[in-house]
Tab-separated table of C-alpha atoms in Angstrom:
chain	number	residue	atom	x	y	z
A	8	HIS	CA	147.596	69.339	212.216
A	9	VAL	CA	149.323	71.091	209.102
A	10	PHE	CA	152.053	71.504	207.148
A	11	ASP	CA	153.568	73.686	203.586
A	12	THR	CA	154.818	71.618	200.759
A	13	LYS	CA	156.141	74.184	197.934
A	14	ASP	CA	153.967	74.222	194.632
A	15	GLU	CA	156.294	75.783	192.508
A	16	SER	CA	154.249	76.029	189.601
A	17	ALA	CA	152.001	78.342	192.031
A	18	GLY	CA	155.134	79.478	193.562
A	19	ALA	CA	153.052	79.559	196.853
A	20	PRO	CA	153.214	77.082	200.026
A	21	VAL	CA	150.325	74.610	199.620
A	22	THR	CA	148.783	73.783	202.574
A	23	ILE	CA	147.817	70.696	204.097
A	24	PRO	CA	145.021	70.439	205.914
A	25	SER	CA	145.494	67.085	208.348
A	26	PHE	CA	142.855	66.965	211.076
A	27	ILE	CA	145.189	64.357	212.659
A	28	GLU	CA	149.030	63.144	212.906
A	29	THR	CA	149.942	61.192	209.622
A	30	GLU	CA	152.717	58.798	208.827
A	31	TRP	CA	152.663	60.067	204.976
A	32	GLN	CA	150.937	62.415	202.948
A	33	GLU	CA	150.561	62.355	199.322
A	34	THR	CA	148.301	63.656	196.464
A	35	ILE	CA	145.189	62.394	194.329
A	36	PRO	CA	143.551	63.692	191.643
A	37	LEU	CA	140.439	64.662	191.653
A	38	THR	CA	138.478	63.887	188.167
A	39	ASP	CA	135.282	64.573	187.460
A	40	ASP	CA	135.003	60.934	186.431
A	41	ALA	CA	134.251	58.342	189.181
A	42	ALA	CA	135.373	55.389	188.219
A	43	THR	CA	138.991	56.816	187.212
A	44	PHE	CA	139.724	58.432	190.895
A	45	PHE	CA	138.088	55.987	193.111
A	46	THR	CA	140.131	53.216	191.061
A	47	THR	CA	143.064	55.036	191.982
A	48	PHE	CA	142.112	55.197	195.274
A	49	HIS	CA	141.860	52.029	196.182
A	50	GLU	CA	145.484	51.924	194.153
A	51	ARG	CA	146.858	53.664	196.593
A	52	ILE	CA	145.382	52.713	199.818
A	53	LYS	CA	146.364	48.740	198.932
A	54	GLY	CA	149.793	49.835	198.290
A	55	SER	CA	149.661	51.920	201.152
A	56	ARG	CA	152.768	52.466	203.764
A	57	VAL	CA	152.017	51.521	207.275
A	58	GLY	CA	149.855	53.231	209.661
A	59	VAL	CA	147.452	56.121	208.871
A	60	VAL	CA	148.517	57.868	205.508
A	61	GLN	CA	146.582	61.131	204.082
A	62	LEU	CA	145.782	60.874	200.124
A	63	TYR	CA	144.551	64.729	199.579
A	64	PRO	CA	142.571	65.175	196.860
A	65	VAL	CA	143.627	68.286	194.262
A	66	VAL	CA	142.192	69.467	190.980
A	67	SER	CA	144.216	71.313	188.430
A	68	GLN	CA	142.747	73.994	186.709
A	69	GLU	CA	144.335	76.336	183.934
A	70	GLY	CA	147.910	74.273	184.798
A	71	VAL	CA	148.302	75.148	188.961
A	72	GLU	CA	146.909	72.212	191.015
A	73	ARG	CA	144.767	73.721	194.378
A	74	LEU	CA	143.654	71.083	197.045
A	75	ALA	CA	139.593	69.628	196.666
A	76	THR	CA	136.960	70.973	198.438
A	77	THR	CA	134.657	68.882	200.385
A	78	GLN	CA	131.853	69.966	197.628
A	79	GLU	CA	134.092	68.662	195.366
A	80	PHE	CA	134.678	65.228	196.404
A	81	PHE	CA	131.245	64.697	197.737
A	82	ASP	CA	129.303	66.212	193.815
A	83	VAL	CA	132.500	63.132	192.655
A	84	LEU	CA	130.770	60.513	194.649
A	85	SER	CA	127.211	61.722	193.292
A	86	SER	CA	126.245	61.362	197.073
A	87	SER	CA	122.693	62.417	198.479
A	88	LEU	CA	123.740	64.234	201.778
A	89	SER	CA	121.601	67.356	201.911
A	90	GLU	CA	122.709	70.653	200.617
A	91	ALA	CA	122.090	71.974	203.980
A	92	ALA	CA	124.527	69.257	205.247
A	93	LEU	CA	126.947	70.195	202.560
A	94	ARG	CA	126.860	73.582	203.409
A	95	ALA	CA	127.740	72.959	206.796
A	96	LEU	CA	130.540	71.100	206.375
A	97	ASP	CA	133.876	72.432	205.989
A	98	THR	CA	135.491	73.258	202.880
A	99	THR	CA	138.696	70.264	204.277
A	100	LEU	CA	138.338	66.776	205.193
A	101	MET	CA	140.800	64.038	205.319
A	102	ILE	CA	140.526	60.890	203.095
A	103	GLY	CA	143.464	58.065	203.132
A	104	SER	CA	144.578	54.403	204.770
A	105	VAL	CA	144.594	53.511	208.175
A	106	THR	CA	145.858	50.278	208.977
A	107	THR	CA	144.275	47.942	210.659
A	108	SER	CA	145.369	42.895	209.412
A	109	THR	CA	145.458	45.097	206.492
A	110	ASN	CA	145.090	48.477	204.664
A	111	GLU	CA	141.307	50.732	204.838
A	112	PRO	CA	139.710	53.783	203.668
A	113	TYR	CA	138.680	56.006	205.749
A	114	ILE	CA	136.856	59.579	205.538
A	115	ILE	CA	136.956	62.244	208.400
A	116	LEU	CA	134.874	65.555	207.691
A	117	ARG	CA	134.750	68.950	210.603
A	118	THR	CA	131.740	70.695	210.799
A	119	GLY	CA	130.893	74.580	212.462
A	120	ASP	CA	126.766	73.356	213.236
A	121	PHE	CA	126.793	69.961	214.738
A	122	ASP	CA	123.067	69.892	215.143
A	123	THR	CA	122.755	70.206	211.332
A	124	VAL	CA	125.214	67.493	209.381
A	125	PHE	CA	123.702	65.361	212.715
A	126	SER	CA	120.485	65.308	211.907
A	127	ALA	CA	121.311	64.805	208.363
A	128	PHE	CA	123.592	62.223	208.763
A	129	LEU	CA	120.338	60.734	210.347
A	130	MET	CA	118.758	61.071	207.228
A	131	TRP	CA	120.634	60.017	205.087
A	132	GLU	CA	121.372	57.153	206.301
A	133	ALA	CA	119.414	54.895	204.312
A	134	LEU	CA	121.620	56.022	201.143
A	135	MET	CA	124.768	55.925	202.459
A	136	PRO	CA	125.950	52.563	202.014
A	137	ARG	CA	125.108	52.318	198.482
A	138	ASP	CA	126.475	57.226	198.590
A	139	LEU	CA	129.875	55.743	200.756
A	140	ALA	CA	130.083	52.536	198.368
A	141	PRO	CA	132.719	54.004	195.843
A	142	VAL	CA	135.400	54.770	198.877
A	143	PHE	CA	134.186	51.473	201.142
A	144	GLY	CA	133.412	49.185	198.777
A	145	GLU	CA	129.394	47.529	198.225
A	146	ILE	CA	127.522	47.347	201.561
A	147	ASN	CA	124.610	44.763	201.355
A	148	SER	CA	122.686	46.983	203.672
A	149	ALA	CA	119.468	44.508	202.589
A	150	ASN	CA	116.861	44.383	205.843
A	151	VAL	CA	119.034	46.293	208.475
A	152	GLY	CA	119.480	50.047	209.690
A	153	PHE	CA	122.078	51.744	211.473
A	154	SER	CA	121.562	51.982	215.268
A	155	ASP	CA	123.465	53.717	218.216
A	156	THR	CA	126.151	51.800	219.729
A	157	VAL	CA	128.574	52.367	222.515
A	158	TRP	CA	131.970	51.747	222.294
A	159	ASN	CA	135.161	52.095	223.973
A	160	ASN	CA	132.727	55.568	225.713
A	161	ARG	CA	132.672	56.401	222.045
A	162	SER	CA	128.493	56.639	220.876
A	163	MET	CA	128.621	56.187	217.057
A	164	ARG	CA	126.305	55.248	214.820
A	165	MET	CA	126.770	51.557	213.069
A	166	LEU	CA	125.756	49.711	210.237
A	167	LYS	CA	125.346	45.725	211.348
A	168	ASN	CA	124.631	42.537	209.059
A	169	ALA	CA	123.174	39.600	210.562
A	170	GLU	CA	125.889	37.946	212.655
A	171	GLY	CA	126.562	41.729	214.209
A	172	GLU	CA	129.276	42.776	212.317
A	173	PRO	CA	129.425	46.425	211.289
A	174	LEU	CA	129.571	46.926	208.042
A	175	LEU	CA	129.167	51.107	207.977
A	176	LEU	CA	130.169	52.924	210.737
A	177	TYR	CA	130.400	57.157	212.382
A	178	SER	CA	130.845	58.993	214.998
A	179	PHE	CA	131.301	62.536	216.104
A	180	VAL	CA	134.380	62.053	218.021
A	181	ASN	CA	133.347	65.555	219.229
A	182	GLN	CA	131.139	68.398	218.010
A	183	ASN	CA	133.001	68.997	214.558
A	184	THR	CA	134.665	65.879	213.998
A	185	ILE	CA	132.988	63.288	212.073
A	186	VAL	CA	135.255	59.987	211.821
A	187	ILE	CA	133.807	57.324	208.937
A	188	THR	CA	135.226	53.595	208.589
A	189	ARG	CA	133.575	49.913	207.886
A	190	SER	CA	135.806	48.495	211.108
A	191	LEU	CA	136.114	49.195	214.605
A	192	PRO	CA	140.397	48.641	214.363
A	193	ALA	CA	140.406	51.405	212.244
A	194	PHE	CA	137.889	53.750	214.056
A	195	GLU	CA	140.060	52.814	217.093
A	196	LYS	CA	143.449	53.200	215.203
A	197	ILE	CA	141.966	57.111	214.015
A	198	LEU	CA	141.071	57.688	216.826
A	199	GLU	CA	144.642	57.490	218.229
A	200	LYS	CA	145.716	60.257	216.603
A	201	PHE	CA	143.054	62.423	217.820
């Protein structure tokens, strides 16, 4: 789902990439200061409308805003995801809020190279909770690793606590799309949009 808005400063339409239908879309400035960006991100999540909300990161260059790339987002995260995986991911991503019993963050990524990204995600799992903590909050993953899980006929990799409750999960919902959330209800709400 893509729609255009008018960027008055540049005089051209800005295409907002959206891989699923959302109830609301709004910009969020992506800055080099990760603390500022993620504080703003969580304030927006907390105050989001009900449903699936897309917060699309934008960067400002010479007074003109443009959509931030997936690489720029992962740079702000200081992620240890491999360079090969980052190159294999589409330049656009979706981040935002999905309403369950509360508003929860999500990330949706796209790729044209399933094999490279899947193997890179498997290698990234040991550091994924730390790398994604600015998005999903601190995840105490001591002595617990990701495991294969099938839920509602969907394969996923899930990090669980000692009680078996999800802490973080990701799924290739098709050959091109990866959904990352903290909970099964959030994952289910996102899947309803595909």
